[in-house]
Coordinates of C-alpha atoms in Angstrom, one line a residue:
X1469 CA -14.0 37.7 -11.9
X1470 CA -16.6 34.6 -10.6
X1471 CA -16.8 34.8 -6.5
X1472 CA -18.3 31.6 -4.8
X1473 CA -21.8 32.8 -3.0
X1474 CA -21.5 32.0 0.7
X1475 CA -24.9 33.2 1.5
X1476 CA -26.7 29.7 -0.6
X1477 CA -26.6 27.7 1.2
X1478 CA -26.5 24.5 -1.1
X1479 CA -22.6 26.2 -1.5
X1480 CA -22.4 26.1 2.6
X1481 CA -23.3 22.7 3.1
X1482 CA -20.9 21.2 0.0
X1483 CA -17.9 23.4 1.9
X1484 CA -18.8 21.9 5.4
X1485 CA -18.2 19.0 3.9
X1486 CA -14.6 19.7 3.2
X1487 CA -14.3 21.6 6.2
X1488 CA -14.7 17.3 7.8
X1489 CA -12.0 15.8 6.3
X1490 CA -9.4 19.5 7.5
X1491 CA -10.9 18.7 11.1
X1492 CA -10.2 15.3 11.9
X1493 CA -6.3 15.8 9.4
X1494 CA -6.2 19.2 9.1
X1495 CA -6.7 21.0 12.2
X1496 CA -5.3 18.4 15.1
X1497 CA -1.9 18.0 12.8
X1498 CA -1.7 21.9 13.0
X1499 CA -1.7 21.8 16.5
X1500 CA 0.4 19.8 17.7
X1501 CA 2.6 22.0 15.6
X1502 CA 2.1 24.5 18.1
X1503 CA 3.9 26.6 19.9
X1504 CA 2.0 27.4 24.3
X1505 CA -0.4 30.0 22.8
X1506 CA -1.7 30.3 26.3
X1507 CA -3.0 33.8 26.7
X1508 CA -1.7 34.8 23.3
X1509 CA -3.6 36.8 20.8
X1510 CA -4.7 34.8 17.6
X1511 CA -6.9 36.0 14.5
X1512 CA -8.2 33.6 12.1
X1513 CA -9.1 35.1 8.6
X1514 CA -11.8 33.1 7.0
X1515 CA -13.5 30.9 9.9
X1516 CA -16.1 29.2 8.7
X1517 CA -18.1 28.0 11.6
X1518 CA -15.5 28.2 14.0
X1519 CA -14.5 25.0 14.2
X1520 CA -10.6 25.9 14.7
X1521 CA -11.4 29.2 17.0
X1522 CA -12.8 26.2 19.3
X1523 CA -9.6 24.2 19.2
X1524 CA -7.4 27.2 19.6
X1525 CA -9.6 28.9 22.2
X1526 CA -9.5 25.5 24.1
X1527 CA -5.9 25.3 23.8
X1528 CA -5.8 29.0 25.6
X1529 CA -5.2 31.2 23.2
X1530 CA -8.1 34.6 23.3
X1531 CA -9.4 33.8 19.5
X1532 CA -10.9 36.2 17.7
X1533 CA -12.5 35.4 14.0
X1534 CA -14.3 36.8 11.6
X1535 CA -15.8 35.8 8.7
X1536 CA -17.9 37.4 5.9
X1537 CA -20.1 34.9 5.8
X1538 CA -24.0 35.5 7.4
X1539 CA -24.7 31.7 6.5
X1540 CA -21.0 30.4 8.1
X1541 CA -21.0 32.2 10.9
X1542 CA -24.2 30.6 11.9

């Protein structure tokens, strides 16, 4: 089975362009559907660059986020 090498800058750059669509289209819709999350613990698994993580924190959630790619975290 082939896996994606998220340590590769080119791969991360390619996926980040797709992530921008999520930031402006998917995330706002998702955030509107959430109930009140202020003070609630949220785990963002596969957070990438943390775009959704940041928005969840702005809504008052206590967010923990993890990603297995050092390049994404950078």
